[in-house]
Amino acid sequence: MTYSIEKVTTLIGARRFGESDANIGFILTDSRSLCFPEETLFFALKSERNDGHNYIQELYRRGVKNFVVADVPANYDTLYKDANFLKVINVLEALQRLAERHRDEFNIPIVGITGSNGKTMVKEWLNQLLGDDLFVTRSPRSYNSQIGVPLSVWLMNEHTQVGVFEAGISKPGEMLALRDIIQPTIAVLTNLGEAHQENFSTKDEKCNEKLVLFHDAQTVVYNEDDDIVSKAVSELDDFKGEKLCWSLKDKHAPMYVKKIDKQENTTTVTYIYNGEENSYSLPFIDDASITNSIICAAVALKIGLVADRLDKGMQKLEPIAMRLEVKEGQHGCTLINDSYNSDINSLDIALDFMNRRPDHEGRIHTLILSDIYQSGMAAKELYSEVSELCNKRGVVKFIGIGPELSANADVVTVGEKNFFPTVDEFVASEVFKSLHDEVILVKGARQFGFDQITELLVQKVHETTLEVNLNAVVNNLNWYRSFMKPETKLVCMIKADAYGAGSVEIAKTLQDHRVDYLAVAVADEGVTLRKNGITSNIMIMNPEMTAFKTIFDYDLEPEVYSFRLLDALVKAAEKEGITGFPVHIKLDTGMHRLGFNPDTDMEELIKRLKHQNAIIPRSVFSHFVGSDCDDFDKFSAQQFELFERGSRKLQSAFDHKILRHIDNSAGIEHFPERQMDMCRLGLGLYGINSRNNEIINNVSTLKTTILQLRNVPAGESVGYSRKTILDKDSIIAAIPIGYADGLDRHLSNRNGYCLVNGKKADYVGNICMDVAMIDVTGIDCKEGDSVEIFGDNLPVTVLSDIIGTIPYEVLTGISNRVKRVYFQD
Ligand SMILES: *Cc1c(COP(=O)(O)O)cnc(C)c1O
């Protein structure tokens, strides 16, 4: 489905500059995701920190000819030949308007889903339930924001028979726009979470905001048993639609859930809908899944699925893996594992993700793809589209698995291609054995058993892994940015291997989010980043005298804290014939660690800097000793004053702007008025708020598994030196993690605990080098079960408090042999 540029102009009420004909099939809001330039319409969105208008030139060079802008570039007709500029007052509103008008073209059931949890699962399950009979267009992944929703709705085309879209809000006032775009015929509220998580003062306020989605819907689906929700729905003015609420208590509810019967691995739900009693079974027993299934059942029945087919569909429901995982594979390969439902939109997002991770080694990009189910398209058409997408997104090697792909091998035109009917045949083949030095996207429908491929390709891992959530890193970044003025620059501290999280992947994520500087401790860390394709500015906090040549060769910007270092650096730079090399001057304002004295050293420093032209001060900074604690506020004020004085002296001696910075993570939050030109974000990026020891968004989770379980009678001891004597008959589990992995021995002998299936399990006996023992008496668990050492459910600060240290030490102490696994939703 395409729109002529004239039509688009009218639909969004723009003024058009330029006269070339064009047909628009694709919408772009992020220049890095460009794929089909000729048919793309770019929306130059402005955010606090970025402006889409800055990317027009680059996009034009790459073939984009159509732009929605607030400001038309000067001399557009000579600079941008054949281009069209559609001028509007508000670019985001224009994007939303276009999606809204596109939505108007469809007279089909459209499901809009909001709620605090479960939106994505309900959306995906509805697709699984309805997809065999109907062509469903749905939001890819969790595209549910002010930008994500219009992009999702835009995906509907002439095949679409049902639309299923998520609407997510983070602050009051946002739902109205989303409702106008989605215009749901069926509106769903999954549930209401805790109020404090979002920018709402009360749960009622949040509920009312979410219910804005309900206003003009023909049918609304919600939980009658939730009093806040029920009351709010009953108070909706002028709502004329059908209230399809579900209840476990009210026999007269339109969807009455009469019985929930949990068996070992399945649950049977008996319900009365339209006066008819039926039941279905689903392959899950957890409460969230059961609730989501009830919501899906109500919607699917409403859309017309019959009870019998509903039951069949429910039995086949699959868990939703939202995660895109990055793992180091064997033979120099990196694996991107995406077990999210296979469809063309999520394939596009995963390919885009692969391309946006810089890779300096120039390794080829390989795709391993299974047959795509439930696409609603004819196979030839579908796989030609897949092939075109692969070519556009730089896939060099294509491996198709499944009978359908094999049968349509001819429409795939990727340079190197291979097809196999099953995973087993692929794994046995030469093609599998010869994979090396590639970035491989593994994307397959669950039925094909793609897990086997990743397991075989990933390096044998120690069962202990540190899972790093890249979304959480971005959310933390944005949380701190919210305290900063848009123009304030940001250094992200990724020293000590990104506080243990792994500097390369963290740096890739930060570079993609346009942070101004990355900072590492030593030159070698900087070299590693450069070798992995990081082009951002990189600061070296502790430049070694022996590493100057490396620093110059790799464009790393050293910190300079003493006259000795300054002179040596200048001498080395002069020897290389270098001029104007940027450095960062550190002042000591009270830490008494490294740095020039702002009162006594400045004149000499200025003199020496002026007497050479090999290096040039790019910034000047100092470091708070206690911004995390109010007790030191007076001292911090003193430090700031001293820094102001010293840094002003330095600046006044030079004509060029020297960036001044002093705020670290805690400082950004506590002294936003001291943000100056730049801030340095460290621990906060990794989700820990050092001011209150709370977790902002958890980034790292250290996990292991139960190796062995044994019964040990009362009176026996556990571990070296018999430090724990059991006072009752116990079940003891051995886990493959020890102090050599960074598990502190001070946790031994019931001083600390980990989590086994959500329950606390004490460490018993002394923690050994590679193994620890835990007491799982009374905990439902078996060998092979997962154990959380710290992370999503057990804050790392609990451990650091027990040990009597700071979370920094625990995080950076996780040894290198613990495999890092990265994922993003
Ligand atoms: C590590 C470091 C930071 C970051 O501090 P956090 O407390 O982790 O935010 C900032 N500045 C300097 C000089 C550092 O060494």
mmCIF file of N, CA and C and ligand atoms in Angstrom, residues 493 495 499 541 559 586 593 621-623 663-666 680-684 690 808, ligand 1:
data_model
loop_
_atom_site.group_PDB
_atom_site.id
_atom_site.type_symbol
_atom_site.label_atom_id
_atom_site.label_comp_id
_atom_site.label_asym_id
_atom_site.label_seq_id
_atom_site.Cartn_x
_atom_site.Cartn_y
_atom_site.Cartn_z
ATOM 1 N N MET A 493 31.226 6.629 31.764
ATOM 2 C CA MET A 493 32.405 5.958 32.301
ATOM 3 C C MET A 493 32.255 4.461 32.071
ATOM 4 N N LYS A 495 35.035 2.457 32.352
ATOM 5 C CA LYS A 495 36.278 1.887 32.869
ATOM 6 C C LYS A 495 35.971 0.577 33.587
ATOM 7 N N TYR A 499 32.297 -1.284 34.466
ATOM 8 C CA TYR A 499 31.894 -1.694 35.808
ATOM 9 C C TYR A 499 31.485 -3.171 35.808
ATOM 10 N N MET A 541 41.594 7.828 31.397
ATOM 11 C CA MET A 541 41.727 8.467 32.704
ATOM 12 C C MET A 541 43.123 8.280 33.317
ATOM 13 N N GLU A 559 43.829 12.025 29.969
ATOM 14 C CA GLU A 559 43.714 12.939 31.091
ATOM 15 C C GLU A 559 45.138 13.358 31.466
ATOM 16 N N LYS A 586 42.964 17.602 34.715
ATOM 17 C CA LYS A 586 42.293 17.284 35.973
ATOM 18 C C LYS A 586 42.805 18.175 37.109
ATOM 19 N N ARG A 593 43.860 12.889 45.193
ATOM 20 C CA ARG A 593 44.288 11.671 44.507
ATOM 21 C C ARG A 593 45.207 12.116 43.369
ATOM 22 N N PHE A 621 38.448 19.320 34.440
ATOM 23 C CA PHE A 621 37.453 18.702 35.317
ATOM 24 C C PHE A 621 38.007 18.413 36.696
ATOM 25 N N SER A 622 37.068 18.102 37.595
ATOM 26 C CA SER A 622 37.437 17.644 38.922
ATOM 27 C C SER A 622 36.378 16.648 39.376
ATOM 28 N N HIS A 623 36.558 16.092 40.550
ATOM 29 C CA HIS A 623 35.710 14.973 40.962
ATOM 30 C C HIS A 623 35.240 15.195 42.399
ATOM 31 N N ASP A 663 30.285 17.032 37.749
ATOM 32 C CA ASP A 663 29.241 16.133 38.264
ATOM 33 C C ASP A 663 29.471 14.678 37.851
ATOM 34 N N ASN A 664 29.443 13.763 38.807
ATOM 35 C CA ASN A 664 29.369 12.328 38.502
ATOM 36 C C ASN A 664 27.911 11.895 38.649
ATOM 37 N N SER A 665 27.646 10.584 38.670
ATOM 38 C CA SER A 665 26.247 10.120 38.693
ATOM 39 C C SER A 665 25.457 10.793 39.803
ATOM 40 N N ALA A 666 25.956 10.657 41.028
ATOM 41 C CA ALA A 666 25.214 11.210 42.157
ATOM 42 C C ALA A 666 25.107 12.727 42.030
ATOM 43 N N ARG A 680 29.692 13.399 34.015
ATOM 44 C CA ARG A 680 30.318 12.088 33.862
ATOM 45 C C ARG A 680 29.468 11.043 34.578
ATOM 46 N N LEU A 681 28.872 10.172 33.795
ATOM 47 C CA LEU A 681 27.945 9.190 34.347
ATOM 48 C C LEU A 681 28.650 7.846 34.504
ATOM 49 N N GLY A 682 28.656 7.335 35.723
ATOM 50 C CA GLY A 682 29.305 6.040 35.978
ATOM 51 C C GLY A 682 28.307 5.033 36.500
ATOM 52 N N LEU A 683 28.331 4.819 37.801
ATOM 53 C CA LEU A 683 27.520 3.767 38.420
ATOM 54 C C LEU A 683 26.034 3.834 38.041
ATOM 55 N N GLY A 684 25.522 5.045 37.899
ATOM 56 C CA GLY A 684 24.103 5.200 37.586
ATOM 57 C C GLY A 684 23.719 4.536 36.271
ATOM 58 N N SER A 690 23.735 5.603 43.823
ATOM 59 C CA SER A 690 24.613 5.545 44.994
ATOM 60 C C SER A 690 24.119 6.464 46.106
ATOM 61 N N TYR A 808 30.121 -0.988 43.581
ATOM 62 C CA TYR A 808 31.183 -0.897 42.574
ATOM 63 C C TYR A 808 32.110 -2.114 42.665
HETATM 64 C C1 LIG B 1 34.647 6.709 37.921
HETATM 65 C C2 LIG B 1 34.599 8.127 37.755
HETATM 66 C C3 LIG B 1 33.378 8.812 37.608
HETATM 67 C C4 LIG B 1 32.041 8.120 37.727
HETATM 68 O O1 LIG B 1 31.637 8.101 39.066
HETATM 69 P P1 LIG B 1 30.258 7.425 39.495
HETATM 70 O O2 LIG B 1 30.148 7.643 40.942
HETATM 71 O O3 LIG B 1 30.356 5.998 39.143
HETATM 72 O O4 LIG B 1 29.222 8.136 38.708
HETATM 73 C C5 LIG B 1 33.397 10.148 37.322
HETATM 74 N N1 LIG B 1 34.560 10.822 37.229
HETATM 75 C C6 LIG B 1 35.759 10.214 37.404
HETATM 76 C C7 LIG B 1 37.001 11.015 37.304
HETATM 77 C C8 LIG B 1 35.812 8.864 37.669
HETATM 78 O O5 LIG B 1 37.001 8.255 37.835
#
